[in-house]
PDB file of C-alpha atoms in Angstrom:
ATOM      1  CA  ALA A  84      26.931  10.649  -8.171  1.00 46.00           C
ATOM      2  CA  MET A  85      27.798   7.938 -10.695  1.00 47.00           C
ATOM      3  CA  HIS A  86      26.107   5.213  -8.603  1.00 52.00           C
ATOM      4  CA  GLY A  87      23.016   7.265  -7.746  1.00 54.00           C
ATOM      5  CA  LEU A  88      23.874   7.646  -4.043  1.00 60.00           C
ATOM      6  CA  VAL A  89      24.358  11.413  -4.159  1.00 66.00           C
ATOM      7  CA  SER A  90      23.055  14.178  -6.355  1.00 70.00           C
ATOM      8  CA  ARG A  91      24.856  17.393  -7.159  1.00 72.00           C
ATOM      9  CA  GLN A  92      23.036  20.641  -7.745  1.00 74.00           C
ATOM     10  CA  GLN A  93      25.018  23.509  -9.176  1.00 77.00           C
ATOM     11  CA  GLY A  94      25.193  26.398  -6.743  1.00 80.00           C
ATOM     12  CA  ARG A  95      23.509  24.399  -3.967  1.00 78.00           C
ATOM     13  CA  GLY A  96      25.843  21.530  -3.137  1.00 77.00           C
ATOM     14  CA  THR A  97      25.890  17.748  -2.946  1.00 75.00           C
ATOM     15  CA  PHE A  98      23.031  15.867  -1.308  1.00 71.00           C
ATOM     16  CA  VAL A  99      22.130  12.277  -0.507  1.00 70.00           C
ATOM     17  CA  ALA A 100      19.968  11.044  -3.381  1.00 63.00           C
ATOM     18  CA  GLU A 101      16.384   9.936  -2.802  1.00 56.00           C
ATOM     19  CA  ALA A 102      16.018   6.239  -2.125  1.00 50.00           C
ATOM     20  CA  LYS A 103      14.610   4.229  -5.006  1.00 47.00           C
ATOM     21  CA  PHE A 104      12.419   1.153  -4.907  1.00 44.00           C
ATOM     22  CA  GLU A 105      12.539  -1.310  -7.739  1.00 46.00           C
ATOM     23  CA  GLY A 106      10.126  -4.166  -7.958  1.00 47.00           C
ATOM     24  CA  SER A 107       6.450  -4.829  -8.331  1.00 48.00           C
ATOM     25  CA  VAL A 108       3.445  -5.509  -6.158  1.00 49.00           C
ATOM     26  CA  LEU A 109       3.151  -9.065  -7.428  1.00 45.00           C
ATOM     27  CA  ALA A 110       6.858  -9.849  -7.062  1.00 49.00           C
ATOM     28  CA  SER A 111       6.882  -8.561  -3.485  1.00 51.00           C
ATOM     29  CA  TYR A 112       3.811 -10.697  -2.670  1.00 49.00           C
ATOM     30  CA  ALA A 113       5.505 -13.799  -4.092  1.00 51.00           C
ATOM     31  CA  PHE A 114       8.570 -12.969  -1.992  1.00 47.00           C
ATOM     32  CA  TYR A 115       6.346 -12.489   1.065  1.00 51.00           C
ATOM     33  CA  ARG A 116       4.598 -15.832   0.489  1.00 54.00           C
ATOM     34  CA  SER A 117       7.948 -17.621   0.215  1.00 52.00           C
ATOM     35  CA  GLY A 118       8.715 -16.671   3.830  1.00 54.00           C
ATOM     36  CA  ALA A 119      12.089 -15.257   2.807  1.00 50.00           C
ATOM     37  CA  VAL A 120      11.318 -11.864   4.330  1.00 51.00           C
ATOM     38  CA  ALA A 121      10.291 -10.881   7.865  1.00 49.00           C
ATOM     39  CA  HIS A 122       7.260  -8.949   6.597  1.00 53.00           C
ATOM     40  CA  ASP A 123       4.354  -9.038   9.040  1.00 62.00           C
ATOM     41  CA  ARG A 124       1.258 -10.793   7.737  1.00 61.00           C
ATOM     42  CA  GLY A 125      -1.219  -8.094   8.595  1.00 71.00           C
ATOM     43  CA  SER A 126      -1.542  -4.357   8.255  1.00 83.00           C
ATOM     44  CA  LYS A 127      -3.264  -1.526  10.087  1.00 89.00           C
ATOM     45  CA  VAL A 128      -6.166   0.025   8.211  1.00 90.00           C
ATOM     46  CA  VAL A 129      -6.052   3.812   8.216  1.00 91.00           C
ATOM     47  CA  LYS A 130      -9.001   4.241   5.863  1.00 93.00           C
ATOM     48  CA  CYS A 131     -11.478   1.953   4.102  1.00 94.00           C
ATOM     49  CA  GLU A 132     -14.095   4.030   2.368  1.00 95.00           C
ATOM     50  CA  LEU A 133     -16.749   3.317  -0.242  1.00 96.00           C
ATOM     51  CA  ARG A 134     -17.041   6.215  -2.678  1.00 95.00           C
ATOM     52  CA  PRO A 135     -17.863   6.985  -6.316  1.00 95.00           C
ATOM     53  CA  ALA A 136     -14.999   6.126  -8.644  1.00 94.00           C
ATOM     54  CA  PRO A 137     -13.314   9.204 -10.144  1.00 92.00           C
ATOM     55  CA  ALA A 138     -12.800   9.236 -13.915  1.00 92.00           C
ATOM     56  CA  ASP A 139      -9.105   8.256 -13.808  1.00 90.00           C
ATOM     57  CA  LEU A 140      -9.801   5.185 -11.662  1.00 90.00           C
ATOM     58  CA  ARG A 141     -12.901   4.260 -13.691  1.00 92.00           C
ATOM     59  CA  SER A 142     -10.625   4.092 -16.709  1.00 90.00           C
ATOM     60  CA  VAL A 143      -7.956   1.977 -14.985  1.00 87.00           C
ATOM     61  CA  LEU A 144     -10.507  -0.367 -13.394  1.00 89.00           C
ATOM     62  CA  ASN A 145     -12.769  -0.459 -16.468  1.00 92.00           C
ATOM     63  CA  LEU A 146     -15.827   0.794 -14.552  1.00 94.00           C
ATOM     64  CA  ALA A 147     -18.941   2.553 -15.789  1.00 93.00           C
ATOM     65  CA  PRO A 148     -19.842   6.061 -14.564  1.00 92.00           C
ATOM     66  CA  GLY A 149     -21.544   5.884 -11.174  1.00 90.00           C
ATOM     67  CA  GLU A 150     -19.878   2.654 -10.072  1.00 94.00           C
ATOM     68  CA  GLY A 151     -18.312   2.722  -6.641  1.00 95.00           C
ATOM     69  CA  ILE A 152     -14.854   1.822  -5.400  1.00 96.00           C
ATOM     70  CA  TYR A 153     -13.314   1.058  -2.058  1.00 96.00           C
ATOM     71  CA  GLU A 154     -10.307   3.164  -1.194  1.00 94.00           C
ATOM     72  CA  LEU A 155      -8.179   1.180   1.228  1.00 93.00           C
ATOM     73  CA  GLN A 156      -5.212   2.794   2.989  1.00 91.00           C
ATOM     74  CA  ARG A 157      -3.073   0.516   5.141  1.00 89.00           C
ATOM     75  CA  ILE A 158       0.140   0.739   7.073  1.00 87.00           C
ATOM     76  CA  GLN A 159       2.336  -2.279   6.427  1.00 81.00           C
ATOM     77  CA  PHE A 160       4.881  -3.487   8.949  1.00 80.00           C
ATOM     78  CA  MET A 161       8.161  -5.356   8.940  1.00 74.00           C
ATOM     79  CA  ARG A 162       9.128  -6.789  12.331  1.00 74.00           C
ATOM     80  CA  SER A 163       6.421  -4.566  13.870  1.00 78.00           C
ATOM     81  CA  VAL A 164       7.995  -1.403  12.414  1.00 78.00           C
ATOM     82  CA  PRO A 165       5.784   0.627  10.023  1.00 81.00           C
ATOM     83  CA  VAL A 166       7.446   0.631   6.587  1.00 76.00           C
ATOM     84  CA  THR A 167       4.776   1.486   4.030  1.00 79.00           C
ATOM     85  CA  LEU A 168       1.597   3.490   3.733  1.00 83.00           C
ATOM     86  CA  ALA A 169      -0.224   1.702   0.910  1.00 84.00           C
ATOM     87  CA  ALA A 170      -3.338   2.906  -0.911  1.00 87.00           C
ATOM     88  CA  SER A 171      -5.353   0.419  -2.964  1.00 89.00           C
ATOM     89  CA  PHE A 172      -8.574   0.782  -4.941  1.00 92.00           C
ATOM     90  CA  PHE A 173     -11.098  -1.995  -5.618  1.00 93.00           C
ATOM     91  CA  PRO A 174     -14.417  -2.093  -7.502  1.00 95.00           C
ATOM     92  CA  ALA A 175     -17.162  -2.218  -4.866  1.00 96.00           C
ATOM     93  CA  SER A 176     -19.129  -4.718  -6.951  1.00 96.00           C
ATOM     94  CA  LEU A 177     -16.289  -7.259  -6.596  1.00 96.00           C
ATOM     95  CA  THR A 178     -15.509  -6.641  -2.922  1.00 96.00           C
ATOM     96  CA  PRO A 179     -18.792  -6.093  -1.040  1.00 96.00           C
ATOM     97  CA  GLY A 180     -18.277  -5.485   2.673  1.00 95.00           C
ATOM     98  CA  LEU A 181     -14.544  -4.860   2.327  1.00 96.00           C
ATOM     99  CA  GLU A 182     -14.733  -2.376   5.206  1.00 93.00           C
ATOM    100  CA  LYS A 183     -15.753  -5.239   7.532  1.00 94.00           C
ATOM    101  CA  GLN A 184     -12.693  -7.388   6.815  1.00 93.00           C
ATOM    102  CA  ASP A 185      -9.887  -7.893   9.337  1.00 89.00           C
ATOM    103  CA  PHE A 186      -6.530  -6.989   7.810  1.00 85.00           C
ATOM    104  CA  SER A 187      -4.613  -7.287  11.087  1.00 83.00           C
ATOM    105  CA  SER A 188      -3.478 -10.877  10.597  1.00 81.00           C
ATOM    106  CA  THR A 189      -3.595 -11.623   6.875  1.00 82.00           C
ATOM    107  CA  HIS A 190      -2.062 -10.226   3.705  1.00 82.00           C
ATOM    108  CA  LEU A 191      -4.396  -8.252   1.433  1.00 86.00           C
ATOM    109  CA  TYR A 192      -3.954 -10.589  -1.551  1.00 85.00           C
ATOM    110  CA  ALA A 193      -4.570 -13.683   0.598  1.00 85.00           C
ATOM    111  CA  LEU A 194      -7.760 -12.075   1.926  1.00 91.00           C
ATOM    112  CA  LEU A 195      -8.961 -11.135  -1.569  1.00 92.00           C
ATOM    113  CA  GLU A 196      -8.435 -14.722  -2.709  1.00 92.00           C
ATOM    114  CA  SER A 197      -9.999 -16.460   0.318  1.00 94.00           C
ATOM    115  CA  VAL A 198     -12.998 -14.141   0.843  1.00 95.00           C
ATOM    116  CA  TYR A 199     -13.798 -12.904  -2.667  1.00 96.00           C
ATOM    117  CA  GLY A 200     -12.188 -15.531  -4.920  1.00 96.00           C
ATOM    118  CA  ILE A 201     -10.049 -12.819  -6.523  1.00 93.00           C
ATOM    119  CA  VAL A 202      -6.561 -13.781  -7.645  1.00 90.00           C
ATOM    120  CA  ILE A 203      -4.470 -10.757  -8.593  1.00 82.00           C
ATOM    121  CA  LEU A 204      -2.784 -11.356 -11.941  1.00 81.00           C
ATOM    122  CA  ARG A 205      -1.653  -7.802 -12.672  1.00 75.00           C
ATOM    123  CA  ALA A 206      -1.501  -4.535 -10.798  1.00 72.00           C
ATOM    124  CA  GLN A 207      -0.730  -0.926 -11.562  1.00 69.00           C
ATOM    125  CA  GLU A 208       1.407   0.713  -8.937  1.00 68.00           C
ATOM    126  CA  ALA A 209       2.998   4.026  -8.139  1.00 68.00           C
ATOM    127  CA  MET A 210       5.485   4.439  -5.328  1.00 66.00           C
ATOM    128  CA  GLY A 211       7.145   7.388  -3.714  1.00 67.00           C
ATOM    129  CA  ILE A 212       9.152   8.272  -0.666  1.00 62.00           C
ATOM    130  CA  ARG A 213       8.310  11.216   1.537  1.00 57.00           C
ATOM    131  CA  ASP A 214      10.648  13.011   3.854  1.00 56.00           C
ATOM    132  CA  ASP A 215       8.656  13.660   6.987  1.00 56.00           C
ATOM    133  CA  SER A 216      10.086  14.480  10.395  1.00 56.00           C
ATOM    134  CA  ASN A 217       7.331  12.519  12.154  1.00 56.00           C
ATOM    135  CA  PRO A 218       5.535  10.020   9.889  1.00 54.00           C
ATOM    136  CA  LYS A 219       3.453   8.708  12.827  1.00 54.00           C
ATOM    137  CA  HIS A 220       1.663  12.055  13.070  1.00 48.00           C
ATOM    138  CA  ARG A 221       1.234  12.294   9.297  1.00 53.00           C
ATOM    139  CA  VAL A 222      -0.846   9.111   9.203  1.00 51.00           C
ATOM    140  CA  GLY A 223      -2.509   9.722  12.549  1.00 48.00           C
ATOM    141  CA  LEU A 224      -0.717   7.063  14.561  1.00 49.00           C
ATOM    142  CA  LEU A 225       0.239   7.476  18.141  1.00 44.00           C
ATOM    143  CA  ASP A 226       0.689   3.744  18.638  1.00 51.00           C
ATOM    144  CA  ALA A 227       2.628   2.351  15.700  1.00 47.00           C
ATOM    145  CA  SER A 228       1.716  -1.217  16.477  1.00 49.00           C
ATOM    146  CA  PRO A 229       0.357  -3.538  13.786  1.00 48.00           C
ATOM    147  CA  HIS A 230      -2.069  -4.950  16.343  1.00 48.00           C
ATOM    148  CA  SER A 231      -3.740  -1.728  17.501  1.00 47.00           C
ATOM    149  CA  GLN A 232      -6.623  -1.498  15.096  1.00 44.00           C
TER     150      GLN A 232
END
């Protein structure tokens, strides 16, 4: 329990503690660009939808009421194994036609820079881990290949 590997709950027992991720979006992208990790370049898009920005995202993205956002959900792979379901939100005015982009062979930040001239300097992130007996079904994947788009 002292090292965070197990958690004890009085009257229930001792359990393996939830895994924790420490890091940031920008640090992981720098690590990815260095080639020091076997992270696949592309991702599989689960959802890319243009919709009105809700109030909480308008505040974070500094948007006016009525402005739209793209909600992008992608499965990221490492050595062709799905490792992350990532959700990202972008102002539609800065990323027109985002739904037409091919994410299968390039990293999101590289695409944003090359297509839209956007260089990410800061990001707000939230991460969590879900215990799911079949994560492929949860995200609607029968073929968990990064190339089956």
